[in-house]
Tab-separated table of C-alpha atoms in Angstrom:
chain	number	residue	atom	x	y	z
A	1	MET	CA	-75.502	-10.054	-81.446
A	2	ARG	CA	-77.668	-9.882	-84.516
A	3	ALA	CA	-76.165	-11.123	-87.840
A	4	LEU	CA	-73.882	-8.433	-89.111
A	5	THR	CA	-75.656	-6.846	-92.058
A	6	LEU	CA	-74.446	-3.838	-93.905
A	7	GLN	CA	-76.736	-1.527	-95.731
A	8	GLU	CA	-75.051	-1.069	-99.069
A	9	PRO	CA	-75.490	2.206	-101.068
A	10	PRO	CA	-77.897	1.756	-104.016
A	11	LEU	CA	-76.219	1.635	-107.382
A	12	ASP	CA	-78.202	4.510	-108.801
A	13	TYR	CA	-77.976	6.993	-105.817
A	14	ARG	CA	-76.243	9.617	-108.106
A	15	VAL	CA	-78.876	9.349	-110.893
A	16	VAL	CA	-80.627	12.674	-110.419
A	17	ASN	CA	-82.386	15.222	-112.469
A	18	ALA	CA	-79.668	17.839	-112.817
A	19	SER	CA	-81.880	20.367	-114.633
A	20	SER	CA	-80.242	23.629	-113.515
A	21	ASP	CA	-76.876	25.106	-112.896
A	22	LEU	CA	-77.518	24.916	-109.171
A	23	ASP	CA	-78.012	21.036	-109.542
A	24	LEU	CA	-74.986	20.679	-111.652
A	25	LEU	CA	-72.956	22.420	-108.934
A	26	ILE	CA	-74.308	20.416	-106.077
A	27	HIS	CA	-73.837	17.102	-107.790
A	28	SER	CA	-70.587	18.069	-109.547
A	29	GLU	CA	-67.398	15.847	-109.005
A	30	GLU	CA	-65.542	19.095	-108.812
A	31	PRO	CA	-66.250	20.360	-105.302
A	32	TRP	CA	-67.631	23.808	-104.648
A	33	TYR	CA	-65.253	24.333	-101.831
A	34	ASP	CA	-62.245	24.582	-104.261
A	35	LEU	CA	-63.790	27.657	-105.919
A	36	PRO	CA	-62.267	31.090	-105.263
A	37	LEU	CA	-64.185	33.156	-102.705
A	38	VAL	CA	-65.260	35.700	-105.227
A	39	GLU	CA	-66.722	33.059	-107.506
A	40	GLN	CA	-68.608	31.420	-104.634
A	41	GLN	CA	-70.089	34.825	-103.686
A	42	GLN	CA	-71.204	35.498	-107.238
A	43	LEU	CA	-72.916	32.108	-107.375
A	44	THR	CA	-74.642	32.842	-104.045
A	45	GLN	CA	-76.074	36.027	-105.338
A	46	ARG	CA	-77.343	34.353	-108.495
A	47	PHE	CA	-78.805	31.264	-106.995
A	48	VAL	CA	-80.467	32.979	-104.001
A	49	ARG	CA	-82.072	35.632	-106.265
A	50	GLU	CA	-83.259	32.901	-108.688
A	51	ALA	CA	-84.814	31.049	-105.621
A	52	LEU	CA	-86.537	34.163	-104.434
A	53	VAL	CA	-88.199	34.734	-107.884
A	54	ARG	CA	-89.365	31.071	-107.981
A	55	HIS	CA	-90.800	31.117	-104.561
A	56	LEU	CA	-92.551	34.270	-104.952
A	57	ASP	CA	-94.216	32.807	-107.972
A	58	SER	CA	-95.054	29.485	-106.344
A	59	CYS	CA	-95.762	30.264	-102.713
A	60	PRO	CA	-98.742	32.600	-102.173
A	61	GLN	CA	-98.153	32.900	-98.402
A	62	TYR	CA	-94.566	34.055	-98.895
A	63	ARG	CA	-95.593	36.397	-101.739
A	64	MET	CA	-98.076	38.121	-99.579
A	65	TYR	CA	-95.517	38.414	-96.704
A	66	PHE	CA	-92.936	39.788	-99.144
A	67	GLU	CA	-95.318	42.392	-100.499
A	68	ARG	CA	-96.419	43.492	-97.005
A	69	SER	CA	-92.695	43.984	-96.156
A	70	HIS	CA	-92.259	46.380	-99.147
A	71	ALA	CA	-89.234	44.459	-100.326
A	72	ARG	CA	-87.955	44.544	-103.794
A	73	VAL	CA	-87.030	41.543	-106.074
A	74	ASP	CA	-84.050	43.471	-107.285
A	75	GLY	CA	-82.968	44.846	-103.926
A	76	PRO	CA	-80.090	43.624	-101.694
A	77	LEU	CA	-80.474	39.929	-100.840
A	78	GLU	CA	-79.763	40.804	-97.139
A	79	LYS	CA	-83.237	42.629	-97.187
A	80	ILE	CA	-85.255	39.578	-98.274
A	81	PRO	CA	-87.998	39.013	-95.703
A	82	LEU	CA	-87.099	36.163	-93.440
A	83	LEU	CA	-89.360	33.570	-91.947
A	84	SER	CA	-88.927	32.684	-88.283
A	85	THR	CA	-88.301	28.947	-87.865
A	86	ARG	CA	-91.310	29.127	-85.427
A	87	ALA	CA	-93.577	29.804	-88.531
A	88	PHE	CA	-92.983	26.106	-89.573
A	89	LYS	CA	-94.449	24.960	-86.212
A	90	TYR	CA	-97.780	26.545	-86.870
A	91	SER	CA	-98.212	26.920	-90.715
A	92	GLU	CA	-97.855	24.708	-93.676
A	93	VAL	CA	-95.428	26.582	-95.962
A	94	ARG	CA	-94.779	25.125	-99.366
A	95	SER	CA	-94.039	26.140	-102.975
A	96	VAL	CA	-94.988	22.920	-104.772
A	97	PRO	CA	-98.406	21.138	-104.871
A	98	ARG	CA	-99.068	18.899	-101.910
A	99	ASP	CA	-98.954	15.774	-104.138
A	100	ASP	CA	-95.351	16.551	-105.020
A	101	ILE	CA	-94.337	16.319	-101.282
A	102	GLU	CA	-92.445	13.020	-100.757
A	103	GLN	CA	-92.181	13.352	-96.967
A	104	TRP	CA	-93.166	15.743	-94.169
A	105	TYR	CA	-90.190	15.929	-91.772
A	106	LEU	CA	-90.431	16.908	-88.112
A	107	SER	CA	-88.037	18.621	-85.769
A	108	SER	CA	-86.537	16.623	-82.947
A	109	GLY	CA	-87.941	18.485	-79.976
A	110	THR	CA	-89.101	16.468	-77.010
A	111	SER	CA	-90.700	19.207	-74.837
A	112	GLY	CA	-94.134	18.272	-75.946
A	113	GLY	CA	-94.708	21.672	-77.757
A	114	PRO	CA	-95.462	21.882	-81.516
A	115	GLN	CA	-92.773	20.696	-83.847
A	116	SER	CA	-91.548	22.230	-87.068
A	117	ARG	CA	-93.030	20.458	-90.057
A	118	ILE	CA	-91.213	20.731	-93.372
A	119	GLY	CA	-92.451	19.159	-96.622
A	120	ARG	CA	-89.718	18.220	-99.176
A	121	ASP	CA	-90.201	17.072	-102.762
A	122	ARG	CA	-87.813	14.736	-104.782
A	123	VAL	CA	-85.733	17.813	-106.031
A	124	THR	CA	-85.196	19.125	-102.545
A	125	ILE	CA	-84.230	15.781	-101.148
A	126	GLU	CA	-81.825	15.016	-104.043
A	127	ARG	CA	-80.101	18.387	-103.506
A	128	LEU	CA	-79.657	17.709	-99.739
A	129	ILE	CA	-78.212	14.216	-100.504
A	130	GLY	CA	-75.871	15.701	-103.206
A	131	SER	CA	-74.699	18.431	-100.920
A	132	VAL	CA	-73.904	15.867	-98.090
A	133	ARG	CA	-71.787	13.736	-100.543
A	134	THR	CA	-69.838	16.645	-101.828
A	135	SER	CA	-69.342	18.245	-98.430
A	136	LEU	CA	-67.997	15.052	-96.994
A	137	GLY	CA	-64.926	15.840	-99.124
A	138	LEU	CA	-64.046	18.517	-96.556
A	139	ILE	CA	-63.231	15.617	-94.164
A	140	GLN	CA	-61.804	13.001	-96.457
A	141	ASP	CA	-62.249	11.673	-100.010
A	142	TRP	CA	-62.959	8.093	-99.288
A	143	HIS	CA	-63.604	5.451	-101.780
A	144	GLU	CA	-66.751	3.495	-101.179
A	145	GLU	CA	-65.045	0.088	-101.233
A	146	ASP	CA	-62.462	1.245	-98.510
A	147	PHE	CA	-64.811	2.871	-95.959
A	148	THR	CA	-67.458	1.373	-93.619
A	149	VAL	CA	-69.710	3.323	-91.431
A	150	ILE	CA	-71.223	2.563	-88.027
A	151	ASN	CA	-74.217	4.707	-87.538
A	152	LEU	CA	-75.177	5.164	-83.832
A	153	GLY	CA	-78.760	5.637	-84.767
A	154	PRO	CA	-81.432	4.278	-87.014
A	155	GLY	CA	-80.958	3.409	-90.638
A	156	ARG	CA	-83.145	4.877	-93.299
A	157	GLU	CA	-85.909	2.365	-92.905
A	158	ASP	CA	-86.187	3.148	-89.106
A	159	ALA	CA	-85.451	6.846	-89.324
A	160	GLY	CA	-89.107	7.718	-90.077
A	161	ASN	CA	-89.923	11.426	-90.475
A	162	VAL	CA	-87.721	12.841	-87.595
A	163	TRP	CA	-85.348	14.981	-89.532
A	164	PHE	CA	-82.096	14.605	-87.500
A	165	GLN	CA	-82.301	10.842	-87.562
A	166	TYR	CA	-83.073	10.899	-91.361
A	167	VAL	CA	-80.064	13.233	-92.096
A	168	MET	CA	-77.705	11.012	-90.095
A	169	SER	CA	-79.084	7.912	-91.933
A	170	LEU	CA	-78.266	9.443	-95.402
A	171	ILE	CA	-74.728	8.085	-94.954
A	172	GLU	CA	-76.205	4.764	-96.197
A	173	LEU	CA	-76.597	6.192	-99.676
A	174	LEU	CA	-72.853	6.890	-99.852
A	175	PHE	CA	-71.024	4.038	-97.928
A	176	PRO	CA	-71.693	0.533	-96.583
A	177	THR	CA	-73.298	1.229	-93.155
A	178	TYR	CA	-74.248	-0.771	-90.032
A	179	SER	CA	-76.954	0.895	-87.911
A	180	VAL	CA	-77.377	0.102	-84.229
A	181	VAL	CA	-81.088	0.972	-84.191
A	182	LYS	CA	-83.274	-1.567	-85.810
A	183	ASP	CA	-87.077	-1.762	-85.704
A	184	GLY	CA	-86.960	1.209	-83.317
A	185	VAL	CA	-84.767	-0.530	-80.721
A	186	LEU	CA	-81.324	0.712	-79.795
A	187	HIS	CA	-78.645	-2.129	-79.491
A	188	PRO	CA	-75.736	-0.399	-77.742
A	189	ASP	CA	-74.153	-3.708	-76.766
A	190	GLU	CA	-73.620	-4.555	-80.379
A	191	VAL	CA	-71.453	-1.583	-81.181
A	192	LEU	CA	-68.219	-3.042	-79.827
A	193	PRO	CA	-68.382	-6.350	-81.461
A	194	VAL	CA	-69.127	-4.581	-84.740
A	195	LEU	CA	-66.300	-2.032	-84.228
A	196	ASP	CA	-63.970	-5.057	-83.414
A	197	TYR	CA	-64.997	-6.836	-86.559
A	198	PHE	CA	-64.165	-3.933	-88.852
A	199	ALA	CA	-61.055	-3.024	-86.903
A	200	ALA	CA	-59.593	-6.460	-87.551
A	201	ARG	CA	-60.022	-5.907	-91.312
A	202	PRO	CA	-58.324	-3.537	-93.737
A	203	GLY	CA	-59.936	-0.237	-94.662
A	204	PHE	CA	-61.238	2.855	-93.041
A	205	ILE	CA	-64.015	3.223	-90.396
A	206	GLY	CA	-66.430	5.979	-89.692
A	207	ILE	CA	-68.561	6.384	-86.598
A	208	VAL	CA	-71.536	8.736	-87.046
A	209	GLY	CA	-73.717	9.880	-84.263
A	210	PRO	CA	-74.575	12.611	-81.614
A	211	PRO	CA	-71.681	13.470	-79.294
A	212	PHE	CA	-73.217	11.846	-76.201
A	213	LEU	CA	-73.549	8.460	-77.957
A	214	VAL	CA	-69.964	8.679	-79.188
A	215	HIS	CA	-68.913	9.570	-75.587
A	216	ASP	CA	-70.855	6.487	-74.295
A	217	LEU	CA	-69.116	4.312	-76.870
A	218	CYS	CA	-65.770	5.531	-75.703
A	219	GLN	CA	-66.762	4.670	-72.050
A	220	ARG	CA	-67.615	1.178	-73.163
A	221	VAL	CA	-64.249	0.772	-74.912
A	222	ARG	CA	-62.345	1.952	-71.760
A	223	ALA	CA	-64.494	-0.250	-69.471
A	224	ARG	CA	-63.094	-3.446	-70.985
A	225	ASP	CA	-59.540	-2.314	-69.946
A	226	ARG	CA	-58.031	-2.084	-73.416
A	227	ARG	CA	-57.968	0.739	-75.844
A	228	MET	CA	-58.154	0.487	-79.607
A	229	ASP	CA	-55.308	1.322	-81.865
A	230	LEU	CA	-56.979	2.777	-84.934
A	231	GLY	CA	-54.505	5.385	-85.991
A	232	SER	CA	-55.594	7.112	-89.143
A	233	ARG	CA	-58.191	4.555	-89.990
A	234	LEU	CA	-61.019	5.961	-87.877
A	235	THR	CA	-62.957	9.138	-88.409
A	236	ILE	CA	-65.783	10.324	-86.064
A	237	LEU	CA	-68.535	12.590	-87.278
A	238	THR	CA	-70.922	14.066	-84.753
A	239	ALA	CA	-74.051	16.292	-85.012
A	240	GLY	CA	-76.945	17.293	-83.035
A	241	GLY	CA	-75.491	19.447	-80.222
A	242	TRP	CA	-73.254	19.139	-77.256
A	243	LYS	CA	-75.625	19.013	-74.368
A	244	ARG	CA	-76.868	15.906	-72.506
A	245	GLN	CA	-80.330	15.143	-71.243
A	246	SER	CA	-78.973	15.882	-67.740
A	247	GLY	CA	-78.182	19.462	-68.804
A	248	ARG	CA	-74.420	18.817	-68.663
A	249	MET	CA	-72.388	20.078	-71.636
A	250	LEU	CA	-69.814	18.025	-73.322
A	251	PRO	CA	-66.939	20.549	-73.882
A	252	ARG	CA	-65.667	20.120	-77.548
A	253	ASP	CA	-61.963	20.076	-76.682
A	254	GLU	CA	-62.409	17.514	-73.823
A	255	PHE	CA	-64.547	15.274	-76.060
A	256	GLU	CA	-62.010	15.366	-78.844
A	257	THR	CA	-59.147	14.509	-76.486
A	258	TYR	CA	-61.244	11.656	-74.961
A	259	CYS	CA	-61.984	10.164	-78.562
A	260	VAL	CA	-58.222	10.505	-79.571
A	261	ASP	CA	-57.154	8.759	-76.445
A	262	THR	CA	-59.680	5.996	-76.474
A	263	PHE	CA	-59.040	4.957	-80.076
A	264	ARG	CA	-55.363	6.100	-80.195
A	265	LEU	CA	-56.190	8.325	-83.224
A	266	GLU	CA	-53.300	10.272	-84.919
A	267	ASP	CA	-54.817	13.589	-84.084
A	268	GLY	CA	-57.993	15.528	-83.252
A	269	SER	CA	-58.632	16.387	-86.912
A	270	GLN	CA	-60.223	12.939	-87.132
A	271	VAL	CA	-63.113	14.072	-84.941
A	272	ARG	CA	-65.413	16.421	-86.932
A	273	ASP	CA	-68.819	18.000	-86.346
A	274	ALA	CA	-71.583	18.890	-88.765
A	275	PHE	CA	-74.564	21.362	-88.406
A	276	ASN	CA	-78.124	21.239	-89.816
A	277	GLN	CA	-81.660	21.781	-88.564
A	278	VAL	CA	-84.994	20.648	-90.010
A	279	GLU	CA	-85.840	24.006	-91.527
A	280	LEU	CA	-82.444	24.137	-93.344
A	281	ASN	CA	-81.901	22.076	-96.434
A	282	THR	CA	-78.051	22.073	-96.356
A	283	VAL	CA	-75.621	20.375	-93.973
A	284	PHE	CA	-72.582	22.358	-92.976
A	285	MET	CA	-69.434	20.055	-92.607
A	286	GLU	CA	-66.243	20.863	-90.759
A	287	CYS	CA	-62.810	20.994	-92.437
A	288	SER	CA	-59.549	20.017	-90.785
A	289	ALA	CA	-59.351	23.400	-89.066
A	290	ARG	CA	-62.771	22.689	-87.355
A	291	GLU	CA	-64.488	25.402	-89.469
A	292	LYS	CA	-67.983	24.753	-90.853
A	293	HIS	CA	-67.972	25.840	-94.551
A	294	VAL	CA	-71.004	27.213	-96.174
A	295	PRO	CA	-71.783	26.193	-99.751
A	296	PRO	CA	-72.250	28.853	-102.270
A	297	TRP	CA	-76.039	28.194	-102.683
A	298	VAL	CA	-76.635	29.462	-99.088
A	299	LEU	CA	-76.361	33.073	-97.894
A	300	VAL	CA	-75.568	33.071	-94.265
A	301	ALA	CA	-75.488	36.091	-91.927
A	302	ALA	CA	-75.619	36.890	-88.179
A	303	ARG	CA	-78.126	39.484	-87.419
A	304	ASP	CA	-78.943	42.025	-84.716
A	305	PRO	CA	-81.729	40.364	-82.585
A	306	HIS	CA	-83.656	43.721	-82.358
A	307	THR	CA	-83.414	45.090	-85.982
A	308	LEU	CA	-82.369	41.934	-87.988
A	309	GLU	CA	-79.683	44.081	-89.596
A	310	VAL	CA	-76.706	42.031	-90.871
A	311	LEU	CA	-73.757	42.158	-88.497
A	312	PRO	CA	-70.089	42.234	-89.489
A	313	PRO	CA	-68.146	38.821	-89.701
A	314	GLY	CA	-67.071	37.816	-86.279
A	315	THR	CA	-69.873	39.531	-84.465
A	316	PRO	CA	-72.341	37.242	-82.741
A	317	GLY	CA	-76.035	37.428	-83.519
A	318	LEU	CA	-79.125	35.575	-84.705
A	319	MET	CA	-78.140	33.180	-87.541
A	320	SER	CA	-80.147	33.550	-90.822
A	321	TYR	CA	-80.031	31.458	-93.848
A	322	LEU	CA	-81.121	32.035	-97.505
A	323	ASP	CA	-80.798	28.445	-98.894
A	324	ALA	CA	-81.485	28.131	-102.570
A	325	SER	CA	-81.375	24.368	-102.590
A	326	SER	CA	-84.943	24.076	-101.231
A	327	ASN	CA	-87.418	23.712	-104.066
A	328	SER	CA	-90.544	22.764	-102.167
A	329	TYR	CA	-90.538	25.742	-99.581
A	330	PRO	CA	-88.973	29.131	-99.297
A	331	CYS	CA	-85.864	28.494	-97.119
A	332	PHE	CA	-85.333	32.063	-96.097
A	333	LEU	CA	-84.864	31.778	-92.352
A	334	VAL	CA	-83.965	33.603	-89.066
A	335	THR	CA	-83.279	31.029	-86.476
A	336	GLU	CA	-82.878	30.934	-82.649
A	337	ASP	CA	-79.238	30.039	-82.826
A	338	VAL	CA	-76.610	32.575	-81.886
A	339	GLY	CA	-73.419	32.553	-83.949
A	340	SER	CA	-71.208	34.378	-86.222
A	341	THR	CA	-69.675	34.180	-89.725
A	342	ARG	CA	-66.075	34.296	-91.090
A	343	ALA	CA	-64.822	34.927	-94.554
A	344	GLY	CA	-61.620	34.614	-96.408
A	345	VAL	CA	-58.887	31.953	-96.249
A	346	CYS	CA	-59.566	29.294	-93.721
A	347	GLY	CA	-56.911	27.385	-91.711
A	348	CYS	CA	-57.393	24.428	-94.013
A	349	GLY	CA	-56.074	26.573	-96.944
A	350	ARG	CA	-59.469	26.874	-98.685
A	351	GLU	CA	-61.293	30.164	-99.271
A	352	GLY	CA	-64.890	30.539	-98.350
A	353	ILE	CA	-67.589	31.498	-95.940
A	354	ARG	CA	-67.794	29.659	-92.536
A	355	VAL	CA	-70.281	29.683	-89.690
A	356	ASP	CA	-69.718	29.286	-86.093
A	357	ILE	CA	-72.843	28.306	-84.118
A	358	GLN	CA	-72.201	29.119	-80.412
A	359	ARG	CA	-75.487	28.580	-78.556
A	360	ARG	CA	-79.240	28.430	-78.729
A	361	LEU	CA	-81.438	31.214	-77.384
A	362	VAL	CA	-82.683	30.218	-74.026
A	363	THR	CA	-86.311	29.162	-74.165
A	364	ARG	CA	-88.486	27.153	-71.876
A	365	ALA	CA	-87.940	23.322	-72.263
A	366	GLN	CA	-85.473	23.905	-74.993
A	367	LYS	CA	-84.304	20.509	-76.335
A	368	GLY	CA	-82.149	19.862	-79.375
A	369	CYS	CA	-81.594	16.875	-81.607
A	370	ALA	CA	-79.062	15.035	-79.598
A	371	LEU	CA	-81.239	15.469	-76.442
A	372	ALA	CA	-84.042	13.937	-78.390
A	373	MET	CA	-81.960	10.853	-79.251
A	374	GLU	CA	-80.729	10.544	-75.672
A	375	ALA	CA	-84.360	10.559	-74.370
A	376	GLN	CA	-85.201	7.806	-76.944
A	377	LYS	CA	-82.254	5.864	-75.649
A	378	ARG	CA	-83.543	6.007	-72.147
């Protein structure tokens, strides 16, 4: 086992240029998910329309597309022309000068086809980080000194420009983190000694990674003929999809039960999931009711796959997002995910909009983020 080295959060990770009301909300100590639904919806209308005006002014490609669509700036936001996520595989779409782009991020597909390529500037990245920090409060409001994370993937220095790996590594900016991928090499045998090390000390523990790697960790724990008794101390946060490279699905309820039994958790609410994709600049976190809450700077809708008309809450359709947090590109997307939305009071007691991602459209050689990480593991 390598020497145990934690990546500590930088002292200045919250020093940002909060130059707008949107930035103030994203980086606020008063979380957006405590706002009444009506106020959230009002903020959504304002932030998305402001983003539309800015991108029309700064992105000639999108402005031409908007004008050909005969859309109106003062029209309903649901009528804003949407970009297919496939557009980012073949075109360079940006609203800032090329020199302002800090990193070009790639999707995680392993099929050999073109990958989405998204350029993000400092403002866009800061907003992503701020939204992750605030949205983690839907899970638990940990203090930095009392919470240590084991990241079943690369740290920020090793994540490179593959988006899923980069997003998962952002936890380093918030809490002391130990990553099991160093210099591009996965060290699965080190996870158990590291977990034992932190389990023997006071404080809370987080495990972050795609479901299949968490499942593999559970198998390693069980293989040594003793379970761990972590009670309320452990939280598991997954992302990236529920299918393995073999094509076998990991049923969510079975996975949750498996984790609870392996680590002797108090209940299944300690196993949460998050959703994101490279074209989207916001991460949706689950609450205790396993509902993914949508921040008020994102307008989300399920749409009819033939007409792109907005469908009523609860009706499955193609998911679309108008994400005002993106400064460097127009994040007005229609995706290849099938899902639905919910509105009103959630089972966790909060008001808000939630999203339920149900499946991907079936396309040839379709591979998601978790599959890409499993292929890398092999």
